[in-house]
Tab-separated table of N, CA and C in Angstrom:
chain	number	residue	atom	x	y	z
A	10	UNK	N	-46.862	44.866	69.913
A	10	UNK	CA	-45.613	44.871	70.651
A	10	UNK	C	-44.597	45.736	69.909
A	11	UNK	N	-43.904	46.575	70.650
A	11	UNK	CA	-42.862	47.416	70.071
A	11	UNK	C	-41.664	46.563	69.675
A	12	UNK	N	-41.122	46.804	68.486
A	12	UNK	CA	-39.944	46.060	68.051
A	12	UNK	C	-38.716	46.545	68.811
A	13	UNK	N	-37.861	45.617	69.231
A	13	UNK	CA	-36.643	46.008	69.922
A	13	UNK	C	-35.763	46.871	69.021
A	14	UNK	N	-35.247	47.951	69.572
A	14	UNK	CA	-34.355	48.829	68.825
A	14	UNK	C	-33.118	48.053	68.398
A	15	UNK	N	-32.903	47.998	67.115
A	15	UNK	CA	-31.745	47.305	66.539
A	15	UNK	C	-31.646	45.842	66.949
A	16	UNK	N	-32.712	45.256	67.455
A	16	UNK	CA	-32.730	43.824	67.752
A	16	UNK	C	-31.902	43.383	68.932
A	17	UNK	N	-31.673	44.248	69.907
A	17	UNK	CA	-30.821	43.913	71.050
A	17	UNK	C	-31.653	43.701	72.303
A	18	UNK	N	-31.396	42.570	72.989
A	18	UNK	CA	-32.083	42.246	74.237
A	18	UNK	C	-31.096	42.220	75.393
A	19	UNK	N	-31.582	42.637	76.558
A	19	UNK	CA	-30.857	42.452	77.810
A	19	UNK	C	-31.356	41.145	78.402
A	20	UNK	N	-30.448	40.288	78.873
A	20	UNK	CA	-30.813	39.016	79.502
A	20	UNK	C	-30.172	39.003	80.885
A	21	UNK	N	-31.003	38.945	81.930
A	21	UNK	CA	-30.509	38.956	83.301
A	21	UNK	C	-30.651	37.608	83.976
A	22	UNK	N	-29.900	37.413	85.041
A	22	UNK	CA	-29.969	36.166	85.797
A	22	UNK	C	-29.211	35.026	85.152
A	23	UNK	N	-28.253	35.360	84.303
A	23	UNK	CA	-27.460	34.347	83.602
A	23	UNK	C	-26.504	33.691	84.595
A	24	UNK	N	-26.398	32.380	84.539
A	24	UNK	CA	-25.481	31.657	85.412
A	24	UNK	C	-24.039	32.068	85.121
A	25	UNK	N	-23.199	32.151	86.149
A	25	UNK	CA	-21.792	32.496	85.919
A	25	UNK	C	-21.073	31.499	85.009
A	26	UNK	N	-21.589	30.275	84.935
A	26	UNK	CA	-20.947	29.259	84.091
A	26	UNK	C	-21.466	29.256	82.650
A	27	UNK	N	-22.486	30.053	82.363
A	27	UNK	CA	-23.049	30.111	81.012
A	27	UNK	C	-22.144	30.941	80.111
A	28	UNK	N	-21.890	30.397	78.931
A	28	UNK	CA	-21.030	31.095	77.979
A	28	UNK	C	-21.766	31.493	76.719
A	29	UNK	N	-21.018	32.054	75.805
A	29	UNK	CA	-21.526	32.511	74.516
A	29	UNK	C	-22.267	31.392	73.781
A	30	UNK	N	-21.676	30.204	73.759
A	30	UNK	CA	-22.260	29.087	73.005
A	30	UNK	C	-23.642	28.702	73.525
A	31	UNK	N	-23.811	28.665	74.839
A	31	UNK	CA	-25.104	28.294	75.417
A	31	UNK	C	-26.169	29.344	75.108
A	32	UNK	N	-25.811	30.602	75.219
A	32	UNK	CA	-26.765	31.674	74.904
A	32	UNK	C	-27.133	31.663	73.423
A	33	UNK	N	-26.135	31.515	72.577
A	33	UNK	CA	-26.376	31.486	71.130
A	33	UNK	C	-27.280	30.302	70.769
A	34	UNK	N	-27.004	29.150	71.361
A	34	UNK	CA	-27.811	27.956	71.095
A	34	UNK	C	-29.264	28.164	71.513
A	35	UNK	N	-29.473	28.783	72.660
A	35	UNK	CA	-30.836	29.016	73.145
A	35	UNK	C	-31.587	30.008	72.263
A	36	UNK	N	-30.981	31.136	71.950
A	36	UNK	CA	-31.692	32.211	71.258
A	36	UNK	C	-31.765	32.044	69.743
A	37	UNK	N	-30.957	31.171	69.154
A	37	UNK	CA	-31.014	31.024	67.691
A	37	UNK	C	-32.329	30.413	67.210
A	38	UNK	N	-33.079	29.800	68.091
A	38	UNK	CA	-34.384	29.263	67.670
A	38	UNK	C	-35.367	30.382	67.315
A	39	UNK	N	-35.068	31.614	67.742
A	39	UNK	CA	-35.920	32.759	67.426
A	39	UNK	C	-35.452	33.501	66.181
A	40	UNK	N	-34.217	33.259	65.774
A	40	UNK	CA	-33.665	33.913	64.593
A	40	UNK	C	-32.152	33.983	64.686
A	41	UNK	N	-31.548	34.560	63.663
A	41	UNK	CA	-30.092	34.618	63.601
A	41	UNK	C	-29.530	35.628	64.601
A	42	UNK	N	-28.627	35.136	65.442
A	42	UNK	CA	-27.969	35.962	66.454
A	42	UNK	C	-26.642	36.446	65.876
A	43	UNK	N	-26.429	37.762	65.898
A	43	UNK	CA	-25.185	38.299	65.343
A	43	UNK	C	-24.098	38.497	66.393
A	44	UNK	N	-24.492	38.702	67.660
A	44	UNK	CA	-23.483	38.962	68.679
A	44	UNK	C	-24.034	38.660	70.066
A	45	UNK	N	-23.140	38.224	70.939
A	45	UNK	CA	-23.450	37.998	72.350
A	45	UNK	C	-22.397	38.763	73.146
A	46	UNK	N	-22.836	39.518	74.131
A	46	UNK	CA	-21.908	40.233	75.012
A	46	UNK	C	-22.174	39.760	76.440
A	47	UNK	N	-21.151	39.178	77.067
A	47	UNK	CA	-21.229	38.705	78.451
A	47	UNK	C	-20.233	39.515	79.287
A	48	UNK	N	-20.654	40.647	79.840
A	48	UNK	CA	-19.727	41.506	80.590
A	48	UNK	C	-19.147	40.817	81.827
A	49	UNK	N	-17.898	41.184	82.120
A	49	UNK	CA	-17.221	40.691	83.320
A	49	UNK	C	-16.851	41.882	84.198
A	50	UNK	N	-16.759	41.621	85.485
A	50	UNK	CA	-16.335	42.648	86.430
A	50	UNK	C	-14.903	43.060	86.086
A	51	UNK	N	-14.659	44.350	86.007
A	51	UNK	CA	-13.339	44.834	85.589
A	51	UNK	C	-12.244	44.584	86.627
A	52	UNK	N	-12.625	44.375	87.867
A	52	UNK	CA	-11.628	44.139	88.917
A	52	UNK	C	-11.401	42.649	89.141
A	53	UNK	N	-12.487	41.895	89.317
A	53	UNK	CA	-12.350	40.469	89.639
A	53	UNK	C	-12.275	39.577	88.406
A	54	UNK	N	-12.793	40.057	87.279
A	54	UNK	CA	-12.828	39.235	86.071
A	54	UNK	C	-13.953	38.218	86.072
A	55	UNK	N	-14.777	38.249	87.096
A	55	UNK	CA	-15.895	37.299	87.185
A	55	UNK	C	-17.072	37.775	86.338
A	56	UNK	N	-17.865	36.821	85.844
A	56	UNK	CA	-19.055	37.199	85.065
A	56	UNK	C	-20.012	38.036	85.904
A	57	UNK	N	-20.669	38.993	85.247
A	57	UNK	CA	-21.620	39.871	85.941
A	57	UNK	C	-23.040	39.307	85.903
A	58	UNK	N	-23.222	38.128	85.331
A	58	UNK	CA	-24.490	37.379	85.329
A	58	UNK	C	-25.595	38.061	84.528
A	59	UNK	N	-25.210	38.777	83.489
A	59	UNK	CA	-26.176	39.272	82.514
A	59	UNK	C	-25.496	39.293	81.156
A	60	UNK	N	-26.314	39.429	80.124
A	60	UNK	CA	-25.790	39.409	78.756
A	60	UNK	C	-26.626	40.315	77.869
A	61	UNK	N	-26.065	40.652	76.729
A	61	UNK	CA	-26.795	41.333	75.670
A	61	UNK	C	-26.779	40.400	74.473
A	62	UNK	N	-27.944	40.158	73.909
A	62	UNK	CA	-28.078	39.299	72.734
A	62	UNK	C	-28.525	40.180	71.576
A	63	UNK	N	-27.735	40.176	70.518
A	63	UNK	CA	-28.023	40.996	69.337
A	63	UNK	C	-28.514	40.091	68.210
A	64	UNK	N	-29.734	40.344	67.753
A	64	UNK	CA	-30.288	39.621	66.611
A	64	UNK	C	-30.048	40.421	65.338
A	65	UNK	N	-29.975	39.721	64.209
A	65	UNK	CA	-29.842	40.387	62.909
A	65	UNK	C	-31.092	41.221	62.636
A	66	UNK	N	-32.260	40.624	62.888
A	66	UNK	CA	-33.531	41.302	62.605
A	66	UNK	C	-34.260	41.627	63.914
A	67	UNK	N	-34.709	42.867	64.070
A	67	UNK	CA	-35.483	43.230	65.263
A	67	UNK	C	-36.724	42.355	65.455
A	68	UNK	N	-37.310	41.882	64.372
A	68	UNK	CA	-38.504	41.032	64.496
A	68	UNK	C	-38.180	39.712	65.196
A	69	UNK	N	-36.954	39.210	65.047
A	69	UNK	CA	-36.555	37.981	65.740
A	69	UNK	C	-36.392	38.238	67.238
A	70	UNK	N	-35.872	39.402	67.588
A	70	UNK	CA	-35.777	39.772	69.004
A	70	UNK	C	-37.174	39.878	69.609
A	71	UNK	N	-38.118	40.405	68.836
A	71	UNK	CA	-39.505	40.508	69.305
A	71	UNK	C	-40.090	39.122	69.551
A	72	UNK	N	-39.744	38.159	68.712
A	72	UNK	CA	-40.214	36.778	68.919
A	72	UNK	C	-39.653	36.216	70.223
A	73	UNK	N	-38.395	36.498	70.507
A	73	UNK	CA	-37.794	36.034	71.766
A	73	UNK	C	-38.487	36.685	72.961
A	74	UNK	N	-38.827	37.962	72.830
A	74	UNK	CA	-39.536	38.664	73.904
A	74	UNK	C	-40.924	38.092	74.148
A	75	UNK	N	-41.559	37.608	73.089
A	75	UNK	CA	-42.923	37.088	73.198
A	75	UNK	C	-42.977	35.790	74.004
A	76	UNK	N	-41.855	35.084	74.101
A	76	UNK	CA	-41.785	33.849	74.886
A	76	UNK	C	-41.459	34.249	76.328
A	77	UNK	N	-42.396	34.056	77.267
A	77	UNK	CA	-42.186	34.555	78.630
A	77	UNK	C	-41.193	33.750	79.469
A	78	UNK	N	-40.879	32.520	79.063
A	78	UNK	CA	-40.016	31.669	79.885
A	78	UNK	C	-38.779	31.244	79.106
A	79	UNK	N	-37.634	31.618	79.633
A	79	UNK	CA	-36.360	31.221	79.045
A	79	UNK	C	-35.534	30.556	80.135
A	80	UNK	N	-35.178	29.289	79.923
A	80	UNK	CA	-34.338	28.561	80.865
A	80	UNK	C	-33.054	28.195	80.132
A	81	UNK	N	-31.930	28.671	80.667
A	81	UNK	CA	-30.621	28.422	80.070
A	81	UNK	C	-29.728	27.826	81.146
A	82	UNK	N	-29.135	26.676	80.854
A	82	UNK	CA	-28.299	25.958	81.829
A	82	UNK	C	-29.043	25.705	83.132
A	83	UNK	N	-30.340	25.361	83.028
A	83	UNK	CA	-31.146	25.038	84.197
A	83	UNK	C	-31.570	26.228	85.039
A	84	UNK	N	-31.369	27.415	84.528
A	84	UNK	CA	-31.687	28.629	85.286
A	84	UNK	C	-32.623	29.510	84.469
A	85	UNK	N	-33.744	29.921	85.095
A	85	UNK	CA	-34.657	30.821	84.396
A	85	UNK	C	-34.041	32.216	84.372
A	86	UNK	N	-33.994	32.789	83.180
A	86	UNK	CA	-33.422	34.124	83.018
A	86	UNK	C	-34.521	35.112	82.660
A	87	UNK	N	-34.266	36.377	82.916
A	87	UNK	CA	-35.199	37.440	82.545
A	87	UNK	C	-34.688	38.091	81.266
A	88	UNK	N	-35.591	38.748	80.562
A	88	UNK	CA	-35.178	39.410	79.327
A	88	UNK	C	-36.079	40.606	79.076
A	89	UNK	N	-35.510	41.628	78.499
A	89	UNK	CA	-36.294	42.799	78.110
A	89	UNK	C	-35.519	43.591	77.075
A	90	UNK	N	-36.186	44.596	76.545
A	90	UNK	CA	-35.559	45.444	75.537
A	90	UNK	C	-34.365	46.165	76.121
A	91	UNK	N	-33.338	46.290	75.338
A	91	UNK	CA	-32.199	47.108	75.736
A	91	UNK	C	-32.584	48.552	75.485
A	92	UNK	N	-32.560	49.377	76.520
A	92	UNK	CA	-33.065	50.743	76.412
A	92	UNK	C	-31.971	51.796	76.395
A	93	UNK	N	-30.736	51.383	76.252
A	93	UNK	CA	-29.649	52.352	76.185
A	93	UNK	C	-28.636	51.876	75.159
A	94	UNK	N	-27.746	52.741	74.763
A	94	UNK	CA	-26.762	52.415	73.737
A	94	UNK	C	-25.358	52.497	74.309
A	95	UNK	N	-24.475	51.685	73.741
A	95	UNK	CA	-23.065	51.791	74.095
A	95	UNK	C	-22.511	53.036	73.431
A	96	UNK	N	-21.713	53.785	74.131
A	96	UNK	CA	-21.135	55.021	73.565
A	96	UNK	C	-19.937	54.697	72.710
């Protein structure tokens, strides 16, 4: 399995009510999480229902990827490697 670049995962299908704490709690079982980004719509301010989870070590992100089922706040979410960078 290819290691995630810089340990960052995209997580889709996140509930609008899910916050940083819930995501951090779920993903910390795979390793130390350094940052969570939960983008909001710039006009409405509503959650966009996806997140970026940044792990300290890329190997921990790979462990999270190896687990095919992630349920957060009762909702199954999707996850994959982040394939682009913030400018």
